[in-house]
Amino acid sequence: MKYAISAATGNFGQTAVKNLVDAVGEENVVAIVRNEEKGKQLLPAGIEIRQADYGDEAAVEKALAGVDKLLFISSQPGGAVTRADQHKNVVEAAKNAGVGYVAYTSFPKASESDNWLAADHKLTEKLLKESGLKHSFLRNNWYLENEMTFLAPGPANRLYWANNFAGWASESEYAVAAVKVLTSDDPKEVYEFAGPKRSYQDLAAALNVATGEEAAAKQVSQDEYVKALEGLGLDHDTAAMYAAFQQPIDDGSLTEESSDLEEVLGGLTPLDQAIKELLAK
């Protein structure tokens, strides 16, 4: 059986590829990348690397030739081709190439969420349903890596403005879980992947355990948070964009209690240990 992972040179993709090689053997793994030379530098030797950009449906279809199962990693918004159009291209390409199964990295409660980040994922889930392709939606909550300004020493350390909860877990755990779903014999249609529901105060407590410190987290206004990010050297517009990443936490989009991630992985890394590992990189 031939397995493919798209967007394979990103952090998520690299972890997924390495775990997939361990699970099924390098001869059964295809990595789909935008930049073939970058793929050769970052990905394990022995796997097949195929070049395709989500903006080019014909190229994606060609790259998916002979693929039985695809891990479709969602693209980043803001490209020359909209993410909605990119994802439509991938779904059409997978259907035309005869891919048997697609696992797609989505957004928490995507089908019902009103958060702006959910819109493209909601559309992609709809397209996959309508395509007739067998599929699973991997609705990933928040990566711990999204919180480096909170976790790392600096002007924004332990500062936050969002007043709600998230299901933080390391990006690598989400990637490993994705591979376990991809290689399973009878996957579910929907996985609400998340760590335990936690607040920023909980995150700060785990950070203190990880670092051996006793420092308190401080909630500030969104405007004050933007100013703290500007203290890192960001211009105002970039700082405002980064501050907006806490909005899905504040509006409750990431508040959920699901055991799917823990069950698929067979256990989660304790949050303080995950933080310690992240800060050591």
Tab-separated table of N, CA, C and O in Angstrom, residues 119-238:
chain	number	residue	atom	x	y	z
A	119	ALA	N	-13.509	28.697	8.634
A	119	ALA	CA	-14.276	28.784	7.385
A	119	ALA	C	-13.716	27.886	6.280
A	119	ALA	O	-14.460	27.114	5.658
A	120	ASP	N	-12.413	27.976	6.006
A	120	ASP	CA	-11.826	27.163	4.940
A	120	ASP	C	-11.871	25.680	5.283
A	120	ASP	O	-12.027	24.827	4.395
A	121	HIS	N	-11.732	25.364	6.563
A	121	HIS	CA	-11.785	23.961	6.980
A	121	HIS	C	-13.205	23.405	6.839
A	121	HIS	O	-13.396	22.255	6.430
A	122	LYS	N	-14.183	24.214	7.188
A	122	LYS	CA	-15.584	23.806	7.028
A	122	LYS	C	-15.865	23.492	5.552
A	122	LYS	O	-16.504	22.481	5.229
A	123	LEU	N	-15.385	24.363	4.667
A	123	LEU	CA	-15.566	24.145	3.238
A	123	LEU	C	-14.870	22.867	2.776
A	123	LEU	O	-15.444	22.071	2.016
A	124	THR	N	-13.644	22.653	3.238
A	124	THR	CA	-12.887	21.481	2.813
A	124	THR	C	-13.554	20.194	3.303
A	124	THR	O	-13.631	19.208	2.557
A	125	GLU	N	-14.030	20.195	4.533
A	125	GLU	CA	-14.759	19.033	5.029
A	125	GLU	C	-15.984	18.763	4.160
A	125	GLU	O	-16.293	17.609	3.826
A	126	LYS	N	-16.695	19.813	3.770
A	126	LYS	CA	-17.874	19.668	2.909
A	126	LYS	C	-17.482	19.078	1.559
A	126	LYS	O	-18.148	18.172	1.035
A	127	LEU	N	-16.391	19.578	0.985
A	127	LEU	CA	-15.921	19.070	-0.299
A	127	LEU	C	-15.548	17.595	-0.217
A	127	LEU	O	-15.847	16.808	-1.135
A	128	LEU	N	-14.896	17.210	0.865
A	128	LEU	CA	-14.526	15.805	1.027
A	128	LEU	C	-15.760	14.919	1.181
A	128	LEU	O	-15.823	13.826	0.607
A	129	LYS	N	-16.738	15.384	1.933
A	129	LYS	CA	-17.978	14.626	2.070
A	129	LYS	C	-18.654	14.432	0.715
A	129	LYS	O	-19.114	13.338	0.373
A	130	GLU	N	-18.727	15.507	-0.053
A	130	GLU	CA	-19.411	15.454	-1.339
A	130	GLU	C	-18.631	14.688	-2.392
A	130	GLU	O	-19.210	14.222	-3.376
A	131	SER	N	-17.317	14.544	-2.195
A	131	SER	CA	-16.473	13.882	-3.190
A	131	SER	C	-16.703	12.375	-3.265
A	131	SER	O	-16.388	11.742	-4.274
A	132	GLY	N	-17.212	11.809	-2.188
A	132	GLY	CA	-17.359	10.358	-2.125
A	132	GLY	C	-16.104	9.648	-1.655
A	132	GLY	O	-16.102	8.426	-1.487
A	133	LEU	N	-15.031	10.413	-1.415
A	133	LEU	CA	-13.798	9.816	-0.913
A	133	LEU	C	-13.983	9.372	0.536
A	133	LEU	O	-14.591	10.086	1.341
A	134	LYS	N	-13.463	8.208	0.874
A	134	LYS	CA	-13.420	7.823	2.275
A	134	LYS	C	-12.469	8.784	2.983
A	134	LYS	O	-11.402	9.094	2.460
A	135	HIS	N	-12.839	9.241	4.171
A	135	HIS	CA	-12.055	10.311	4.790
A	135	HIS	C	-12.176	10.296	6.307
A	135	HIS	O	-13.094	9.699	6.874
A	136	SER	N	-11.234	10.997	6.925
A	136	SER	CA	-11.295	11.324	8.348
A	136	SER	C	-10.913	12.784	8.499
A	136	SER	O	-10.034	13.286	7.789
A	137	PHE	N	-11.585	13.461	9.426
A	137	PHE	CA	-11.241	14.841	9.749
A	137	PHE	C	-10.483	14.847	11.066
A	137	PHE	O	-11.011	14.427	12.104
A	138	LEU	N	-9.247	15.310	11.015
A	138	LEU	CA	-8.401	15.401	12.198
A	138	LEU	C	-8.481	16.844	12.690
A	138	LEU	O	-7.727	17.710	12.247
A	139	ARG	N	-9.405	17.096	13.583
A	139	ARG	CA	-9.687	18.456	14.025
A	139	ARG	C	-8.745	18.845	15.169
A	139	ARG	O	-9.065	18.696	16.349
A	140	ASN	N	-7.596	19.357	14.767
A	140	ASN	CA	-6.535	19.662	15.724
A	140	ASN	C	-6.842	20.929	16.514
A	140	ASN	O	-7.148	21.965	15.942
A	141	ASN	N	-6.688	20.840	17.816
A	141	ASN	CA	-6.817	21.989	18.702
A	141	ASN	C	-5.560	22.844	18.588
A	141	ASN	O	-5.033	23.005	17.491
A	142	TRP	N	-5.005	23.354	19.670
A	142	TRP	CA	-3.913	24.333	19.594
A	142	TRP	C	-2.564	23.692	19.841
A	142	TRP	O	-2.389	22.928	20.793
A	143	TYR	N	-1.601	23.989	18.986
A	143	TYR	CA	-0.236	23.504	19.177
A	143	TYR	C	0.433	24.305	20.289
A	143	TYR	O	0.317	25.533	20.353
A	144	LEU	N	1.168	23.614	21.127
A	144	LEU	CA	1.929	24.291	22.174
A	144	LEU	C	2.905	25.291	21.562
A	144	LEU	O	3.183	26.349	22.145
A	145	GLU	N	3.396	24.965	20.373
A	145	GLU	CA	4.343	25.848	19.684
A	145	GLU	C	3.745	27.209	19.364
A	145	GLU	O	4.487	28.180	19.145
A	146	ASN	N	2.416	27.304	19.316
A	146	ASN	CA	1.772	28.602	19.069
A	146	ASN	C	1.998	29.591	20.210
A	146	ASN	O	1.734	30.786	20.059
A	147	GLU	N	2.467	29.081	21.351
A	147	GLU	CA	2.564	29.907	22.559
A	147	GLU	C	3.997	30.269	22.928
A	147	GLU	O	4.294	30.564	24.088
A	148	MET	N	4.893	30.307	21.957
A	148	MET	CA	6.282	30.577	22.287
A	148	MET	C	6.486	31.959	22.899
A	148	MET	O	7.355	32.145	23.750
A	149	THR	N	5.692	32.959	22.507
A	149	THR	CA	5.857	34.276	23.117
A	149	THR	C	5.450	34.254	24.589
A	149	THR	O	5.968	35.035	25.393
A	150	PHE	N	4.541	33.368	24.944
A	150	PHE	CA	4.135	33.208	26.341
A	150	PHE	C	5.180	32.406	27.118
A	150	PHE	O	5.486	32.707	28.278
A	151	LEU	N	5.744	31.390	26.482
A	151	LEU	CA	6.619	30.446	27.173
A	151	LEU	C	8.076	30.902	27.250
A	151	LEU	O	8.763	30.634	28.244
A	152	ALA	N	8.543	31.577	26.217
A	152	ALA	CA	9.965	31.926	26.152
A	152	ALA	C	10.245	33.243	26.858
A	152	ALA	O	9.392	34.130	26.905
A	153	PRO	N	11.434	33.411	27.432
A	153	PRO	CA	11.792	34.680	28.080
A	153	PRO	C	11.690	35.842	27.092
A	153	PRO	O	12.038	35.705	25.920
A	154	GLY	N	11.183	36.970	27.570
A	154	GLY	CA	11.039	38.136	26.711
A	154	GLY	C	9.902	39.024	27.187
A	154	GLY	O	9.232	38.718	28.176
A	155	PRO	N	9.635	40.123	26.480
A	155	PRO	CA	8.621	41.093	26.920
A	155	PRO	C	7.218	40.523	27.059
A	155	PRO	O	6.419	41.029	27.843
A	156	ALA	N	6.901	39.464	26.283
A	156	ALA	CA	5.550	38.901	26.334
A	156	ALA	C	5.477	37.617	27.159
A	156	ALA	O	4.447	36.951	27.169
A	157	ASN	N	6.554	37.292	27.862
A	157	ASN	CA	6.576	36.075	28.677
A	157	ASN	C	5.479	36.105	29.738
A	157	ASN	O	5.350	37.074	30.490
A	158	ARG	N	4.669	35.059	29.750
A	158	ARG	CA	3.574	34.877	30.716
A	158	ARG	C	2.489	35.943	30.610
A	158	ARG	O	1.694	36.113	31.538
A	159	LEU	N	2.449	36.663	29.496
A	159	LEU	CA	1.357	37.606	29.262
A	159	LEU	C	0.325	36.979	28.333
A	159	LEU	O	0.671	36.222	27.416
A	160	TYR	N	-0.929	37.287	28.559
A	160	TYR	CA	-1.995	36.796	27.692
A	160	TYR	C	-3.181	37.737	27.798
A	160	TYR	O	-3.300	38.514	28.747
A	161	TRP	N	-4.066	37.675	26.810
A	161	TRP	CA	-5.278	38.498	26.901
A	161	TRP	C	-6.550	37.652	26.814
A	161	TRP	O	-7.610	38.072	27.287
A	162	ALA	N	-6.462	36.466	26.226
A	162	ALA	CA	-7.651	35.632	26.016
A	162	ALA	C	-8.143	35.043	27.338
A	162	ALA	O	-7.354	34.537	28.130
A	163	ASN	N	-9.430	35.087	27.542
A	163	ASN	CA	-10.015	34.655	28.811
A	163	ASN	C	-10.857	33.392	28.610
A	163	ASN	O	-12.085	33.425	28.720
A	164	ASN	N	-10.174	32.287	28.251
A	164	ASN	CA	-10.899	31.039	28.060
A	164	ASN	C	-9.901	29.880	28.038
A	164	ASN	O	-8.815	30.014	28.596
A	165	PHE	N	-10.251	28.799	27.379
A	165	PHE	CA	-9.459	27.579	27.469
A	165	PHE	C	-8.991	27.101	26.096
A	165	PHE	O	-9.562	27.439	25.070
A	166	ALA	N	-7.939	26.268	26.120
A	166	ALA	CA	-7.446	25.599	24.917
A	166	ALA	C	-7.004	24.190	25.293
A	166	ALA	O	-6.776	23.885	26.467
A	167	GLY	N	-6.861	23.355	24.268
A	167	GLY	CA	-6.409	21.974	24.493
A	167	GLY	C	-4.997	21.798	23.984
A	167	GLY	O	-4.748	21.035	23.054
A	168	TRP	N	-4.045	22.499	24.613
A	168	TRP	CA	-2.660	22.478	24.129
A	168	TRP	C	-2.038	21.091	24.176
A	168	TRP	O	-2.185	20.349	25.146
A	169	ALA	N	-1.316	20.781	23.114
A	169	ALA	CA	-0.445	19.611	23.054
A	169	ALA	C	0.635	19.933	22.033
A	169	ALA	O	0.475	20.839	21.208
A	170	SER	N	1.739	19.226	22.071
A	170	SER	CA	2.829	19.525	21.149
A	170	SER	C	2.433	19.171	19.717
A	170	SER	O	1.662	18.234	19.474
A	171	GLU	N	2.952	19.934	18.775
A	171	GLU	CA	2.656	19.688	17.365
A	171	GLU	C	3.039	18.265	16.969
A	171	GLU	O	2.344	17.619	16.176
A	172	SER	N	4.132	17.763	17.530
A	172	SER	CA	4.573	16.417	17.183
A	172	SER	C	3.556	15.359	17.602
A	172	SER	O	3.370	14.352	16.906
A	173	GLU	N	2.861	15.591	18.726
A	173	GLU	CA	1.851	14.618	19.148
A	173	GLU	C	0.674	14.597	18.181
A	173	GLU	O	0.134	13.531	17.866
A	174	TYR	N	0.275	15.769	17.699
A	174	TYR	CA	-0.782	15.805	16.687
A	174	TYR	C	-0.328	15.090	15.413
A	174	TYR	O	-1.116	14.378	14.773
A	175	ALA	N	0.937	15.272	15.028
A	175	ALA	CA	1.446	14.640	13.809
A	175	ALA	C	1.519	13.125	13.953
A	175	ALA	O	1.165	12.372	13.028
A	176	VAL	N	1.986	12.660	15.102
A	176	VAL	CA	2.053	11.212	15.336
A	176	VAL	C	0.650	10.608	15.326
A	176	VAL	O	0.409	9.541	14.751
A	177	ALA	N	-0.294	11.312	15.931
A	177	ALA	CA	-1.684	10.834	15.938
A	177	ALA	C	-2.238	10.759	14.526
A	177	ALA	O	-2.975	9.820	14.183
A	178	ALA	N	-1.901	11.730	13.695
A	178	ALA	CA	-2.366	11.727	12.309
A	178	ALA	C	-1.886	10.475	11.574
A	178	ALA	O	-2.640	9.849	10.822
A	179	VAL	N	-0.637	10.100	11.790
A	179	VAL	CA	-0.086	8.911	11.142
A	179	VAL	C	-0.771	7.645	11.663
A	179	VAL	O	-1.058	6.714	10.905
A	180	LYS	N	-1.064	7.609	12.943
A	180	LYS	CA	-1.751	6.443	13.502
A	180	LYS	C	-3.141	6.292	12.889
A	180	LYS	O	-3.585	5.169	12.607
A	181	VAL	N	-3.826	7.399	12.673
A	181	VAL	CA	-5.134	7.333	12.006
A	181	VAL	C	-4.963	6.898	10.559
A	181	VAL	O	-5.697	6.041	10.054
A	182	LEU	N	-3.982	7.492	9.875
A	182	LEU	CA	-3.746	7.183	8.463
A	182	LEU	C	-3.488	5.698	8.241
A	182	LEU	O	-3.924	5.124	7.234
A	183	THR	N	-2.798	5.075	9.165
A	183	THR	CA	-2.407	3.670	8.996
A	183	THR	C	-3.357	2.689	9.685
A	183	THR	O	-3.127	1.484	9.641
A	184	SER	N	-4.421	3.200	10.289
A	184	SER	CA	-5.352	2.308	10.978
A	184	SER	C	-6.280	1.631	9.973
A	184	SER	O	-6.505	2.118	8.868
A	185	ASP	N	-6.834	0.500	10.378
A	185	ASP	CA	-7.696	-0.283	9.482
A	185	ASP	C	-9.129	0.234	9.445
A	185	ASP	O	-9.816	0.073	8.434
A	186	ASP	N	-9.586	0.826	10.533
A	186	ASP	CA	-10.988	1.246	10.602
A	186	ASP	C	-11.101	2.610	11.287
A	186	ASP	O	-11.616	2.724	12.401
A	187	PRO	N	-10.623	3.678	10.623
A	187	PRO	CA	-10.630	4.995	11.260
A	187	PRO	C	-12.033	5.583	11.375
A	187	PRO	O	-12.925	5.272	10.575
A	188	LYS	N	-12.228	6.447	12.365
A	188	LYS	CA	-13.477	7.184	12.506
A	188	LYS	C	-13.522	8.311	11.471
A	188	LYS	O	-12.497	8.673	10.883
A	189	GLU	N	-14.697	8.884	11.283
A	189	GLU	CA	-14.785	10.014	10.368
A	189	GLU	C	-14.257	11.289	11.009
A	189	GLU	O	-13.619	12.105	10.330
A	190	VAL	N	-14.494	11.464	12.299
A	190	VAL	CA	-14.105	12.706	12.974
A	190	VAL	C	-13.306	12.409	14.234
A	190	VAL	O	-13.725	11.593	15.064
A	191	TYR	N	-12.170	13.066	14.353
A	191	TYR	CA	-11.357	13.029	15.567
A	191	TYR	C	-11.213	14.460	16.071
A	191	TYR	O	-10.675	15.316	15.369
A	192	GLU	N	-11.706	14.706	17.260
A	192	GLU	CA	-11.497	16.011	17.891
A	192	GLU	C	-10.228	15.895	18.739
A	192	GLU	O	-10.259	15.527	19.903
A	193	PHE	N	-9.100	16.194	18.102
A	193	PHE	CA	-7.808	16.034	18.760
A	193	PHE	C	-7.520	17.244	19.657
A	193	PHE	O	-7.477	18.385	19.183
A	194	ALA	N	-7.274	16.990	20.930
A	194	ALA	CA	-6.970	18.066	21.877
A	194	ALA	C	-6.337	17.484	23.125
A	194	ALA	O	-6.626	16.349	23.511
A	195	GLY	N	-5.484	18.283	23.756
A	195	GLY	CA	-5.033	17.953	25.092
A	195	GLY	C	-6.118	18.336	26.084
A	195	GLY	O	-7.176	18.848	25.707
A	196	PRO	N	-5.889	18.113	27.365
A	196	PRO	CA	-6.873	18.496	28.387
A	196	PRO	C	-7.192	19.989	28.332
A	196	PRO	O	-6.333	20.809	27.989
A	197	LYS	N	-8.418	20.348	28.648
A	197	LYS	CA	-8.847	21.752	28.653
A	197	LYS	C	-8.086	22.511	29.736
A	197	LYS	O	-8.140	22.161	30.911
A	198	ARG	N	-7.373	23.577	29.321
A	198	ARG	CA	-6.556	24.342	30.262
A	198	ARG	C	-6.654	25.834	29.965
A	198	ARG	O	-6.865	26.255	28.832
A	199	SER	N	-6.432	26.645	30.996
A	199	SER	CA	-6.380	28.100	30.874
A	199	SER	C	-4.923	28.539	30.769
A	199	SER	O	-3.988	27.751	30.966
A	200	TYR	N	-4.722	29.830	30.520
A	200	TYR	CA	-3.357	30.359	30.521
A	200	TYR	C	-2.721	30.283	31.907
A	200	TYR	O	-1.503	30.130	32.023
A	201	GLN	N	-3.526	30.366	32.940
A	201	GLN	CA	-2.980	30.197	34.282
A	201	GLN	C	-2.474	28.766	34.471
A	201	GLN	O	-1.436	28.540	35.105
A	202	ASP	N	-3.198	27.803	33.922
A	202	ASP	CA	-2.733	26.412	33.965
A	202	ASP	C	-1.440	26.254	33.176
A	202	ASP	O	-0.518	25.529	33.595
A	203	LEU	N	-1.384	26.919	32.022
A	203	LEU	CA	-0.174	26.853	31.196
A	203	LEU	C	1.010	27.453	31.945
A	203	LEU	O	2.126	26.914	31.898
A	204	ALA	N	0.775	28.547	32.652
A	204	ALA	CA	1.844	29.176	33.435
A	204	ALA	C	2.319	28.266	34.557
A	204	ALA	O	3.521	28.191	34.848
A	205	ALA	N	1.401	27.569	35.205
A	205	ALA	CA	1.786	26.648	36.275
A	205	ALA	C	2.670	25.535	35.733
A	205	ALA	O	3.681	25.153	36.356
A	206	ALA	N	2.331	25.007	34.557
A	206	ALA	CA	3.164	23.969	33.944
A	206	ALA	C	4.514	24.526	33.529
A	206	ALA	O	5.549	23.849	33.645
A	207	LEU	N	4.536	25.782	33.069
A	207	LEU	CA	5.796	26.434	32.702
A	207	LEU	C	6.700	26.571	33.920
A	207	LEU	O	7.915	26.339	33.830
A	208	ASN	N	6.136	26.911	35.047
A	208	ASN	CA	6.930	27.030	36.269
A	208	ASN	C	7.534	25.691	36.673
A	208	ASN	O	8.692	25.632	37.118
A	209	VAL	N	6.772	24.630	36.529
A	209	VAL	CA	7.305	23.290	36.830
A	209	VAL	C	8.447	22.965	35.869
A	209	VAL	O	9.489	22.439	36.268
A	210	ALA	N	8.258	23.302	34.608
A	210	ALA	CA	9.270	22.989	33.595
A	210	ALA	C	10.562	23.755	33.812
A	210	ALA	O	11.655	23.233	33.558
A	211	THR	N	10.463	24.991	34.296
A	211	THR	CA	11.642	25.846	34.430
A	211	THR	C	12.162	25.943	35.856
A	211	THR	O	13.247	26.490	36.081
A	212	GLY	N	11.390	25.441	36.816
A	212	GLY	CA	11.773	25.566	38.206
A	212	GLY	C	11.589	26.961	38.753
A	212	GLY	O	12.146	27.298	39.803
A	213	GLU	N	10.805	27.786	38.073
A	213	GLU	CA	10.576	29.159	38.512
A	213	GLU	C	9.249	29.271	39.258
A	213	GLU	O	8.450	28.338	39.290
A	214	GLU	N	9.022	30.416	39.848
A	214	GLU	CA	7.754	30.703	40.518
A	214	GLU	C	7.300	32.088	40.088
A	214	GLU	O	7.367	33.047	40.849
A	215	ALA	N	6.880	32.191	38.842
A	215	ALA	CA	6.458	33.477	38.290
A	215	ALA	C	4.985	33.390	37.907
A	215	ALA	O	4.525	32.368	37.410
A	216	ALA	N	4.262	34.462	38.124
A	216	ALA	CA	2.828	34.484	37.842
A	216	ALA	C	2.569	34.938	36.409
A	216	ALA	O	3.310	35.752	35.850
A	217	ALA	N	1.501	34.399	35.832
A	217	ALA	CA	1.040	34.889	34.540
A	217	ALA	C	0.188	36.135	34.755
A	217	ALA	O	-0.413	36.325	35.815
A	218	LYS	N	0.138	36.998	33.766
A	218	LYS	CA	-0.611	38.242	33.890
A	218	LYS	C	-1.524	38.426	32.686
A	218	LYS	O	-1.067	38.397	31.541
A	219	GLN	N	-2.816	38.622	32.963
A	219	GLN	CA	-3.740	38.931	31.893
A	219	GLN	C	-3.760	40.437	31.655
A	219	GLN	O	-3.856	41.223	32.594
A	220	VAL	N	-3.649	40.824	30.385
A	220	VAL	CA	-3.656	42.228	29.998
A	220	VAL	C	-4.721	42.415	28.922
A	220	VAL	O	-5.336	41.463	28.449
A	221	SER	N	-4.947	43.642	28.516
A	221	SER	CA	-5.877	43.889	27.417
A	221	SER	C	-5.228	43.478	26.100
A	221	SER	O	-4.001	43.324	26.021
A	222	GLN	N	-6.039	43.337	25.075
A	222	GLN	CA	-5.484	42.976	23.779
A	222	GLN	C	-4.529	44.063	23.279
A	222	GLN	O	-3.474	43.756	22.712
A	223	ASP	N	-4.865	45.336	23.508
A	223	ASP	CA	-3.979	46.420	23.088
A	223	ASP	C	-2.638	46.377	23.832
A	223	ASP	O	-1.582	46.604	23.235
A	224	GLU	N	-2.695	46.074	25.119
A	224	GLU	CA	-1.450	45.959	25.889
A	224	GLU	C	-0.617	44.779	25.405
A	224	GLU	O	0.625	44.846	25.375
A	225	TYR	N	-1.296	43.722	25.010
A	225	TYR	CA	-0.577	42.555	24.497
A	225	TYR	C	0.125	42.896	23.185
A	225	TYR	O	1.277	42.496	22.962
A	226	VAL	N	-0.551	43.637	22.328
A	226	VAL	CA	0.065	44.083	21.079
A	226	VAL	C	1.322	44.893	21.371
A	226	VAL	O	2.369	44.707	20.729
A	227	LYS	N	1.258	45.787	22.344
A	227	LYS	CA	2.433	46.601	22.695
A	227	LYS	C	3.580	45.726	23.193
A	227	LYS	O	4.759	45.997	22.922
A	228	ALA	N	3.244	44.651	23.928
A	228	ALA	CA	4.288	43.735	24.398
A	228	ALA	C	4.963	43.040	23.219
A	228	ALA	O	6.194	42.855	23.208
A	229	LEU	N	4.187	42.677	22.218
A	229	LEU	CA	4.762	42.048	21.030
A	229	LEU	C	5.618	43.042	20.250
A	229	LEU	O	6.654	42.670	19.681
A	230	GLU	N	5.204	44.291	20.246
A	230	GLU	CA	6.031	45.313	19.606
A	230	GLU	C	7.369	45.444	20.319
A	230	GLU	O	8.389	45.774	19.700
A	231	GLY	N	7.367	45.123	21.623
A	231	GLY	CA	8.613	45.117	22.377
A	231	GLY	C	9.573	44.031	21.935
A	231	GLY	O	10.766	44.077	22.245
A	232	LEU	N	9.041	43.054	21.189
A	232	LEU	CA	9.898	42.011	20.619
A	232	LEU	C	10.503	42.441	19.287
A	232	LEU	O	11.265	41.700	18.678
A	233	GLY	N	10.100	43.642	18.833
A	233	GLY	CA	10.623	44.154	17.568
A	233	GLY	C	9.664	44.027	16.407
A	233	GLY	O	10.025	44.341	15.262
A	234	LEU	N	8.435	43.564	16.673
A	234	LEU	CA	7.460	43.430	15.595
A	234	LEU	C	6.839	44.783	15.280
A	234	LEU	O	6.639	45.612	16.164
A	235	ASP	N	6.517	45.005	13.997
A	235	ASP	CA	5.774	46.209	13.655
A	235	ASP	C	4.330	46.037	14.126
A	235	ASP	O	3.888	44.931	14.454
A	236	HIS	N	3.571	47.131	14.149
A	236	HIS	CA	2.231	47.094	14.751
A	236	HIS	C	1.317	46.088	14.066
A	236	HIS	O	0.620	45.313	14.738
A	237	ASP	N	1.295	46.075	12.733
A	237	ASP	CA	0.378	45.182	12.021
A	237	ASP	C	0.709	43.717	12.287
A	237	ASP	O	-0.189	42.887	12.478
A	238	THR	N	1.999	43.391	12.310
A	238	THR	CA	2.396	42.008	12.587
A	238	THR	C	2.066	41.628	14.022
A	238	THR	O	1.577	40.525	14.291
